[in-house]
C-alpha cells in the first residue's frame, strides 16, 4: 500500500473550480498588484557560491547559464505572485525581481519560503472547505520529507557524476528535447 | 519493491515537456541506438540512481504548487521510460491529484497490459516515431519499428489519438523531405491531429 489509496482518490476527488481555479489563464494572464510587502530583495543571503574554482575559461559559460536561471527565477516569482493574489495573500510573495547577484539555479530558500506560504494557504482553504484538495494532509506530510538541499538546484539529480553537460539535465533554459539530439 | 532507474531530474521546465511547469524525470535504458542521441553517453555509463516510486514522489512534490497552478506535472523521458512501465504505474497510483503525467517515448516496446495501462492513465504522450520508412528507421535506430506500429494501432483502436503528440523529425543524412511528407500523411490518416515536425540538431 502506498501513501495514497487509489480507491479513495477516485471516489473522493473533486475540486470546486468556481471558488479556486488557478488555470493557465489565471496564472499567466493577470496583472500583478503591488503590496507593501518587503521591498528588500536581499534574498539569498548565505546562499552564495563561487565559480572561481572552475577557471577563467568557464566564466562566459556560467554567465550564460546564470542569466537563464535568473530569468527562470523571475518567471517563477510571477507565477507565485499570481497564485498569492488568487489565494488572497498577495503580500507573501515579493513584488519585484530578486536582485541577488550570487549563484542562482532558478530557485533558492527565499523562493522556497514563498512556495511554502502558498501551500499553507492552500491547505488552510482545503481544511476550511473552500477548496476540495485531495490528500492535502498527505501532500503536506510528503513536503515535510523534502530534502532541503534540493533548494539550490533546478536540476537536482542531473548533475550526478558530472554527466549533466552531456545530457538533457543541463538546465539553462534551452528548450532541449530530452529524448533526442542537440548541438552546443 | 520496484525501483526506478533515474538518470536525471530537471525541474521548472516551461512548457517544453507538456502543459505548464513540468519536472522532467529521465529514466535509464533504451532499446534504440539512435545515431544522434544526446543521452547516449549517459545511457551507457550506468550512472543512475535507484528510487522507489514513493522516493521519487517525495522529491518531485517540492514543486506541487507550480503543478497545481499551471496544470503541469511530471514528464517521464529518457531513455525509454516505458521500459519502466511497472514503476510508472505504481507512481501514478500514489500520485496526488492535480499533477499531470506525460510520457516521452518511441513506443518501440513489446506490447503488454502494463503499456496499455500506462497509455490509458497518462495525460499526454509525446511519441517520437522518427519516420514511417522502415528501412530508414532501422538504419537510424538499429531496430525495426514493428512495436511502434503495433502500439500506434492500439492507440487508434482505442481512439486515444487526442492525448498524443506525434513527433516526426527531420534527421540529417537519414530522412528526406518525401520521407517526412509520407510519414505525416500516414499519421494523419491514422487520425492524429497533433504532429510536431522539427529538425534534429546534431551534436558534434
Short mmCIF file of C-alpha atoms in Angstrom, two decimals:
data_model
loop_
_atom_site.label_atom_id
_atom_site.label_comp_id
_atom_site.label_asym_id
_atom_site.label_seq_id
_atom_site.Cartn_x
_atom_site.Cartn_y
_atom_site.Cartn_z
CA UNK A 1 0.00 0.00 0.00
CA UNK A 2 1.36 3.36 -0.95
CA UNK A 3 0.99 6.66 0.75
CA UNK A 4 -2.20 7.27 -1.13
CA UNK A 5 -5.08 4.92 -1.51
CA UNK A 6 -6.16 4.82 -5.11
CA UNK A 7 -9.75 3.88 -4.44
CA UNK A 8 -10.27 6.80 -2.08
CA UNK A 9 -8.58 9.05 -4.59
CA UNK A 10 -11.02 8.09 -7.30
CA UNK A 11 -14.07 8.30 -5.09
CA UNK A 12 -13.36 11.48 -3.20
CA UNK A 13 -11.67 13.85 -5.51
CA UNK A 14 -13.45 16.91 -6.66
CA UNK A 15 -12.42 20.50 -6.83
CA UNK A 16 -14.76 23.46 -6.82
CA UNK A 17 -13.35 25.38 -9.70
CA UNK A 18 -15.73 28.27 -9.17
CA UNK A 19 -14.02 29.01 -5.88
CA UNK A 20 -10.46 28.49 -6.86
CA UNK A 21 -9.25 27.59 -10.25
CA UNK A 22 -5.71 28.56 -10.97
CA UNK A 23 -5.57 27.55 -14.54
CA UNK A 24 -3.08 28.77 -17.06
CA UNK A 25 -5.05 31.88 -17.92
CA UNK A 26 -5.48 32.90 -14.33
CA UNK A 27 -1.86 32.49 -13.54
CA UNK A 28 -0.21 33.87 -16.58
CA UNK A 29 -2.78 36.40 -17.68
CA UNK A 30 -3.32 38.59 -14.65
CA UNK A 31 -1.68 41.83 -13.81
CA UNK A 32 0.21 41.54 -10.57
CA UNK A 33 -0.89 44.06 -7.97
CA UNK A 34 1.68 45.57 -5.73
CA UNK A 35 1.70 45.31 -1.99
CA UNK A 36 3.55 46.75 0.93
CA UNK A 37 5.42 43.53 1.47
CA UNK A 38 9.14 43.59 1.65
CA UNK A 39 10.91 45.76 -0.86
CA UNK A 40 14.09 44.20 0.42
CA UNK A 41 15.40 41.98 -2.31
CA UNK A 42 18.38 40.79 -0.41
CA UNK A 43 17.09 37.25 -0.52
CA UNK A 44 19.61 34.56 -0.98
CA UNK A 45 21.99 35.72 1.71
CA UNK A 46 24.06 32.87 2.90
CA UNK A 47 23.49 31.18 -0.39
CA UNK A 48 26.48 32.29 -2.27
CA UNK A 49 28.59 30.02 -4.39
CA UNK A 50 31.59 30.94 -6.40
CA UNK A 51 32.52 29.68 -9.83
CA UNK A 52 36.10 30.77 -9.36
CA UNK A 53 37.28 27.23 -8.92
CA UNK A 54 36.12 26.36 -12.43
CA UNK A 55 38.69 28.63 -14.03
CA UNK A 56 38.56 31.68 -16.24
CA UNK A 57 37.58 29.86 -19.41
CA UNK A 58 34.31 28.84 -17.81
CA UNK A 59 33.26 32.37 -16.98
CA UNK A 60 31.20 33.01 -20.11
CA UNK A 61 29.50 29.63 -19.90
CA UNK A 62 28.48 30.17 -16.31
CA UNK A 63 27.42 33.71 -17.07
CA UNK A 64 25.04 32.47 -19.76
CA UNK A 65 23.69 29.70 -17.60
CA UNK A 66 23.27 32.12 -14.75
CA UNK A 67 21.33 34.51 -16.97
CA UNK A 68 18.94 31.72 -17.85
CA UNK A 69 18.47 30.82 -14.23
CA UNK A 70 17.77 34.41 -13.28
CA UNK A 71 15.09 34.57 -15.97
CA UNK A 72 13.62 31.38 -14.63
CA UNK A 73 13.68 32.78 -11.11
CA UNK A 74 11.67 35.78 -12.26
CA UNK A 75 9.13 33.70 -14.19
CA UNK A 76 8.58 31.54 -11.14
CA UNK A 77 8.21 34.60 -8.94
CA UNK A 78 5.49 35.98 -11.26
CA UNK A 79 3.64 32.69 -11.07
CA UNK A 80 3.88 32.70 -7.28
CA UNK A 81 2.67 36.28 -7.21
CA UNK A 82 -0.39 35.46 -9.26
CA UNK A 83 -1.07 32.43 -7.11
CA UNK A 84 -0.78 34.53 -3.98
CA UNK A 85 -3.18 37.10 -5.38
CA UNK A 86 -5.64 34.40 -6.39
CA UNK A 87 -5.39 32.90 -2.93
CA UNK A 88 -5.94 36.27 -1.26
CA UNK A 89 -2.47 36.57 0.25
CA UNK A 90 -0.54 38.75 -2.23
CA UNK A 91 1.86 40.04 0.38
CA UNK A 92 3.63 36.72 0.89
CA UNK A 93 5.39 36.99 -2.47
CA UNK A 94 7.90 39.66 -3.35
CA UNK A 95 6.74 42.43 -5.66
CA UNK A 96 9.97 42.88 -7.53
CA UNK A 97 12.58 40.68 -9.17
CA UNK A 98 15.28 39.33 -6.94
CA UNK A 99 18.47 41.35 -7.20
CA UNK A 100 20.75 38.84 -5.58
CA UNK A 101 23.96 38.69 -7.59
CA UNK A 102 25.35 35.38 -6.42
CA UNK A 103 24.80 31.95 -7.86
CA UNK A 104 21.17 31.11 -8.51
CA UNK A 105 19.79 27.96 -10.07
CA UNK A 106 16.33 29.41 -10.53
CA UNK A 107 15.13 28.75 -7.05
CA UNK A 108 16.53 29.26 -3.57
CA UNK A 109 15.49 29.18 0.08
CA UNK A 110 13.78 32.57 -0.24
CA UNK A 111 11.68 31.28 -3.14
CA UNK A 112 11.02 28.12 -1.18
CA UNK A 113 9.65 30.06 1.76
CA UNK A 114 7.17 31.77 -0.54
CA UNK A 115 6.15 28.42 -2.02
CA UNK A 116 5.54 27.07 1.46
CA UNK A 117 3.38 30.05 2.36
CA UNK A 118 1.27 29.39 -0.72
CA UNK A 119 0.93 25.72 0.09
CA UNK A 120 -0.01 26.52 3.69
CA UNK A 121 -2.77 28.75 2.32
CA UNK A 122 -3.97 26.00 0.02
CA UNK A 123 -4.05 23.60 2.96
CA UNK A 124 -5.92 26.18 5.03
CA UNK A 125 -8.53 26.66 2.32
CA UNK A 126 -8.81 22.93 1.96
CA UNK A 127 -9.35 22.42 5.68
CA UNK A 128 -11.98 25.16 5.69
CA UNK A 129 -13.83 23.60 2.81
CA UNK A 130 -13.11 26.46 0.43
CA UNK A 131 -11.47 24.03 -1.95
CA UNK A 132 -11.52 20.29 -2.04
CA UNK A 133 -7.89 19.34 -2.28
CA UNK A 134 -7.47 15.64 -2.21
CA UNK A 135 -4.85 14.33 0.17
CA UNK A 136 -3.82 17.72 1.44
CA UNK A 137 -2.54 16.15 4.65
CA UNK A 138 -0.59 13.51 2.80
CA UNK A 139 0.93 16.07 0.47
CA UNK A 140 1.89 18.14 3.48
CA UNK A 141 3.50 15.11 5.09
CA UNK A 142 5.42 14.44 1.92
CA UNK A 143 6.64 18.01 1.82
CA UNK A 144 7.98 17.61 5.30
CA UNK A 145 10.24 14.89 3.96
CA UNK A 146 11.75 17.08 1.28
CA UNK A 147 15.50 17.22 1.44
CA UNK A 148 16.15 20.89 1.79
CA UNK A 149 19.44 20.72 -0.03
CA UNK A 150 17.32 20.45 -3.14
CA UNK A 151 16.53 24.12 -2.76
CA UNK A 152 19.58 25.03 -4.63
CA UNK A 153 19.02 23.11 -7.76
CA UNK A 154 16.72 23.40 -10.68
CA UNK A 155 18.50 20.28 -11.74
CA UNK A 156 18.86 18.26 -8.60
CA UNK A 157 19.80 14.84 -9.81
CA UNK A 158 21.06 15.55 -13.29
CA UNK A 159 24.46 16.57 -12.15
CA UNK A 160 25.27 13.19 -10.73
CA UNK A 161 28.83 12.32 -11.52
CA UNK A 162 29.20 15.36 -13.73
CA UNK A 163 27.26 13.88 -16.62
CA UNK A 164 24.91 16.78 -16.83
CA UNK A 165 26.82 18.55 -19.57
CA UNK A 166 26.26 15.66 -21.91
CA UNK A 167 22.62 15.09 -21.14
CA UNK A 168 19.28 16.71 -21.06
CA UNK A 169 19.84 17.54 -17.45
CA UNK A 170 21.59 20.73 -18.42
CA UNK A 171 19.08 23.30 -17.42
CA UNK A 172 19.99 26.60 -18.92
CA UNK A 173 16.57 27.43 -20.32
CA UNK A 174 17.26 25.90 -23.69
CA UNK A 175 14.24 24.07 -24.99
CA UNK A 176 16.15 20.86 -25.23
CA UNK A 177 14.27 17.77 -26.22
CA UNK A 178 15.00 15.25 -23.54
CA UNK A 179 14.96 12.29 -25.81
CA UNK A 180 16.96 13.45 -28.73
CA UNK A 181 19.71 15.40 -30.23
CA UNK A 182 21.07 18.81 -29.59
CA UNK A 183 24.03 20.90 -30.52
CA UNK A 184 26.06 23.10 -28.28
CA UNK B 1 9.69 -3.03 -4.02
CA UNK B 2 10.12 -1.89 -7.61
CA UNK B 3 12.54 0.93 -8.20
CA UNK B 4 13.04 3.48 -10.90
CA UNK B 5 16.45 3.76 -12.51
CA UNK B 6 16.75 7.52 -12.76
CA UNK B 7 19.29 9.26 -14.96
CA UNK B 8 18.38 12.81 -14.13
CA UNK B 9 15.64 15.06 -12.87
CA UNK B 10 15.18 18.53 -14.27
CA UNK B 11 12.83 20.93 -12.51
CA UNK B 12 10.95 24.01 -13.60
CA UNK B 13 10.67 23.36 -17.29
CA UNK B 14 8.35 25.78 -19.01
CA UNK B 15 6.02 24.08 -21.48
CA UNK B 16 8.81 22.12 -23.14
CA UNK B 17 7.62 18.73 -21.92
CA UNK B 18 3.93 19.29 -21.50
CA UNK B 19 1.48 21.91 -20.37
CA UNK B 20 2.51 24.29 -17.61
CA UNK B 21 5.56 23.81 -15.47
CA UNK B 22 6.91 20.31 -15.53
CA UNK B 23 9.58 18.25 -13.88
CA UNK B 24 11.37 16.00 -16.32
CA UNK B 25 12.36 12.62 -14.93
CA UNK B 26 14.86 10.95 -17.22
CA UNK B 27 14.81 7.19 -16.87
CA UNK B 28 17.71 4.95 -17.79
CA UNK B 29 17.80 2.43 -20.57
CA UNK B 30 16.66 2.48 -24.17
CA UNK B 31 16.03 -0.25 -26.75
CA UNK B 32 17.16 2.04 -29.58
CA UNK B 33 20.62 3.07 -30.61
CA UNK B 34 19.93 6.36 -32.36
CA UNK B 35 22.87 7.80 -34.19
CA UNK B 36 22.44 11.34 -32.90
CA UNK B 37 21.24 10.51 -29.39
CA UNK B 38 22.13 13.26 -26.96
CA UNK B 39 21.95 10.91 -24.00
CA UNK B 40 23.99 8.06 -25.44
CA UNK B 41 26.93 8.66 -23.18
CA UNK B 42 24.78 8.76 -20.10
CA UNK B 43 22.79 5.73 -21.14
CA UNK B 44 25.92 3.63 -21.29
CA UNK B 45 27.71 4.87 -18.18
CA UNK B 46 25.47 3.04 -15.75
CA UNK B 47 25.48 6.09 -13.53
CA UNK B 48 21.92 6.05 -12.41
CA UNK B 49 20.12 6.42 -9.13
CA UNK B 50 17.62 3.89 -7.88
CA UNK B 51 14.44 5.29 -6.37
CA UNK B 52 11.18 3.74 -5.32
CA UNK B 53 8.05 5.45 -6.65
CA UNK B 54 7.49 6.92 -3.21
CA UNK B 55 11.04 8.25 -3.03
CA UNK B 56 10.61 9.87 -6.41
CA UNK B 57 7.32 11.38 -5.34
CA UNK B 58 8.90 12.78 -2.19
CA UNK B 59 11.40 14.61 -4.41
CA UNK B 60 9.15 15.96 -7.12
CA UNK B 61 6.43 17.05 -4.70
CA UNK B 62 8.59 20.06 -3.90
CA UNK B 63 7.06 21.79 -6.93
CA UNK B 64 3.49 20.83 -6.23
CA UNK B 65 2.29 24.41 -6.03
CA UNK B 66 3.57 25.10 -9.55
CA UNK B 67 1.93 21.98 -10.92
CA UNK B 68 -1.30 22.94 -9.21
CA UNK B 69 -1.15 26.47 -10.52
CA UNK B 70 -0.19 25.79 -14.12
CA UNK B 71 -1.66 22.39 -14.87
CA UNK B 72 1.82 20.97 -15.10
CA UNK B 73 3.30 17.86 -13.62
CA UNK B 74 5.77 15.11 -14.23
CA UNK B 75 7.13 14.11 -17.61
CA UNK B 76 8.97 10.83 -17.91
CA UNK B 77 11.63 10.83 -20.59
CA UNK B 78 14.90 9.12 -21.08
CA UNK B 79 15.98 6.78 -22.45
CA UNK B 80 12.77 4.93 -22.98
CA UNK B 81 10.51 5.40 -19.96
CA UNK B 82 8.14 2.63 -20.97
CA UNK B 83 10.89 0.16 -20.11
CA UNK B 84 9.98 1.02 -16.52
CA UNK B 85 6.26 0.86 -17.02
CA UNK B 86 5.57 -1.05 -13.82
CA UNK B 87 7.24 1.66 -11.75
CA UNK B 88 5.39 4.41 -13.60
CA UNK B 89 2.06 2.72 -12.91
CA UNK B 90 2.94 2.47 -9.22
CA UNK B 91 3.95 6.13 -9.26
CA UNK B 92 0.68 7.20 -10.89
CA UNK B 93 -1.25 5.18 -8.33
CA UNK B 94 0.23 7.12 -5.41
CA UNK B 95 0.22 10.49 -7.13
CA UNK B 96 -1.78 13.30 -5.54
CA UNK B 97 -4.40 14.94 -7.67
CA UNK B 98 -3.71 17.91 -9.90
CA UNK B 99 -0.40 16.57 -11.12
CA UNK B 100 -0.27 15.67 -14.79
CA UNK B 101 1.84 12.77 -16.01
CA UNK B 102 3.31 12.83 -19.51
CA UNK B 103 5.48 10.32 -21.31
CA UNK B 104 8.10 10.91 -24.00
CA UNK B 105 8.52 7.68 -25.86
CA UNK B 106 9.41 5.97 -29.10
CA UNK B 107 6.73 3.35 -28.39
CA UNK B 108 9.28 0.79 -29.53
CA UNK B 109 8.42 -1.58 -26.71
CA UNK B 110 6.89 -5.01 -26.64
CA UNK B 111 3.18 -4.58 -26.15
CA UNK B 112 1.85 -5.62 -22.77
CA UNK B 113 -1.04 -4.92 -20.46
CA UNK B 114 1.23 -2.59 -18.47
CA UNK B 115 1.99 -0.49 -21.53
CA UNK B 116 -1.67 -0.31 -22.41
CA UNK B 117 -2.48 0.64 -18.84
CA UNK B 118 0.01 3.50 -18.92
CA UNK B 119 -1.31 4.80 -22.22
CA UNK B 120 -4.75 4.95 -20.69
CA UNK B 121 -3.62 6.57 -17.43
CA UNK B 122 -1.25 9.32 -18.52
CA UNK B 123 -2.33 12.79 -19.52
CA UNK B 124 -0.26 13.05 -22.66
CA UNK B 125 2.12 11.03 -24.80
CA UNK B 126 4.89 12.56 -26.88
CA UNK B 127 5.66 9.87 -29.40
CA UNK B 128 8.79 10.23 -31.48
CA UNK B 129 8.18 7.87 -34.37
CA UNK B 130 11.32 9.05 -36.22
CA UNK B 131 9.94 8.01 -39.62
CA UNK B 132 7.47 5.56 -41.07
CA UNK B 133 10.09 4.50 -43.60
CA UNK B 134 11.07 1.17 -42.08
CA UNK B 135 14.39 0.98 -43.86
CA UNK B 136 15.48 4.42 -42.72
CA UNK B 137 14.16 3.74 -39.22
CA UNK B 138 16.32 0.67 -38.94
CA UNK B 139 19.37 2.47 -40.27
CA UNK B 140 18.97 5.29 -37.79
CA UNK B 141 17.92 3.38 -34.68
CA UNK B 142 19.34 -0.07 -35.28
CA UNK B 143 15.89 -1.56 -34.71
CA UNK B 144 12.78 -2.16 -36.74
CA UNK B 145 9.61 -0.29 -35.86
CA UNK B 146 7.06 -3.07 -35.65
CA UNK B 147 6.46 -2.44 -31.95
CA UNK B 148 5.81 1.22 -32.61
CA UNK B 149 3.31 0.36 -35.30
CA UNK B 150 1.56 -2.12 -33.01
CA UNK B 151 1.16 0.38 -30.19
CA UNK B 152 0.09 3.15 -32.54
CA UNK B 153 -2.61 0.79 -33.77
CA UNK B 154 -3.65 0.17 -30.16
CA UNK B 155 -3.98 3.92 -29.65
CA UNK B 156 -6.02 4.27 -32.82
CA UNK B 157 -8.22 1.29 -31.97
CA UNK B 158 -8.99 2.83 -28.59
CA UNK B 159 -9.49 6.31 -30.02
CA UNK B 160 -6.75 7.85 -27.87
CA UNK B 161 -5.16 9.98 -30.57
CA UNK B 162 -6.21 13.20 -28.87
CA UNK B 163 -3.81 12.59 -25.98
CA UNK B 164 -0.86 12.13 -28.31
CA UNK B 165 1.64 14.42 -29.95
CA UNK B 166 3.44 12.68 -32.80
CA UNK B 167 6.98 13.86 -33.38
CA UNK B 168 8.33 13.50 -36.89
CA UNK B 169 11.85 14.86 -37.02
CA UNK B 170 13.97 15.76 -39.97
CA UNK B 171 17.05 13.61 -39.47
CA UNK B 172 20.07 14.86 -41.32
CA UNK B 173 21.60 12.24 -43.64
CA UNK B 174 18.69 9.88 -42.96
CA UNK B 175 15.24 11.22 -43.77
CA UNK B 176 14.37 13.06 -46.96
CA UNK B 177 11.65 15.59 -47.49
CA UNK B 178 9.50 12.94 -49.14
CA UNK B 179 10.08 10.59 -46.18
CA UNK B 180 8.79 13.25 -43.83
CA UNK B 181 5.80 14.09 -46.01
CA UNK B 182 4.90 10.44 -46.29
CA UNK B 183 5.18 9.99 -42.51
CA UNK B 184 2.91 12.96 -41.91
CA UNK B 185 0.41 11.64 -44.42
CA UNK B 186 0.27 8.20 -42.78
CA UNK B 187 0.00 9.63 -39.28
CA UNK B 188 -2.83 11.93 -40.32
CA UNK B 189 -4.64 9.01 -41.90
CA UNK B 190 -4.50 7.30 -38.51
CA UNK B 191 -6.40 10.20 -37.01
CA UNK B 192 -3.62 12.00 -35.17
CA UNK B 193 -4.04 15.76 -35.25
CA UNK B 194 -1.11 17.00 -33.18
CA UNK B 195 2.03 16.49 -35.25
CA UNK B 196 5.32 18.09 -34.31
CA UNK B 197 7.87 18.39 -37.08
CA UNK B 198 11.31 19.71 -36.32
CA UNK B 199 14.92 19.15 -37.18
CA UNK B 200 17.30 17.11 -35.14
CA UNK B 201 20.37 19.10 -34.33
CA UNK B 202 23.47 17.06 -34.36
CA UNK B 203 25.89 17.17 -31.50
CA UNK B 204 29.46 17.22 -32.75
#
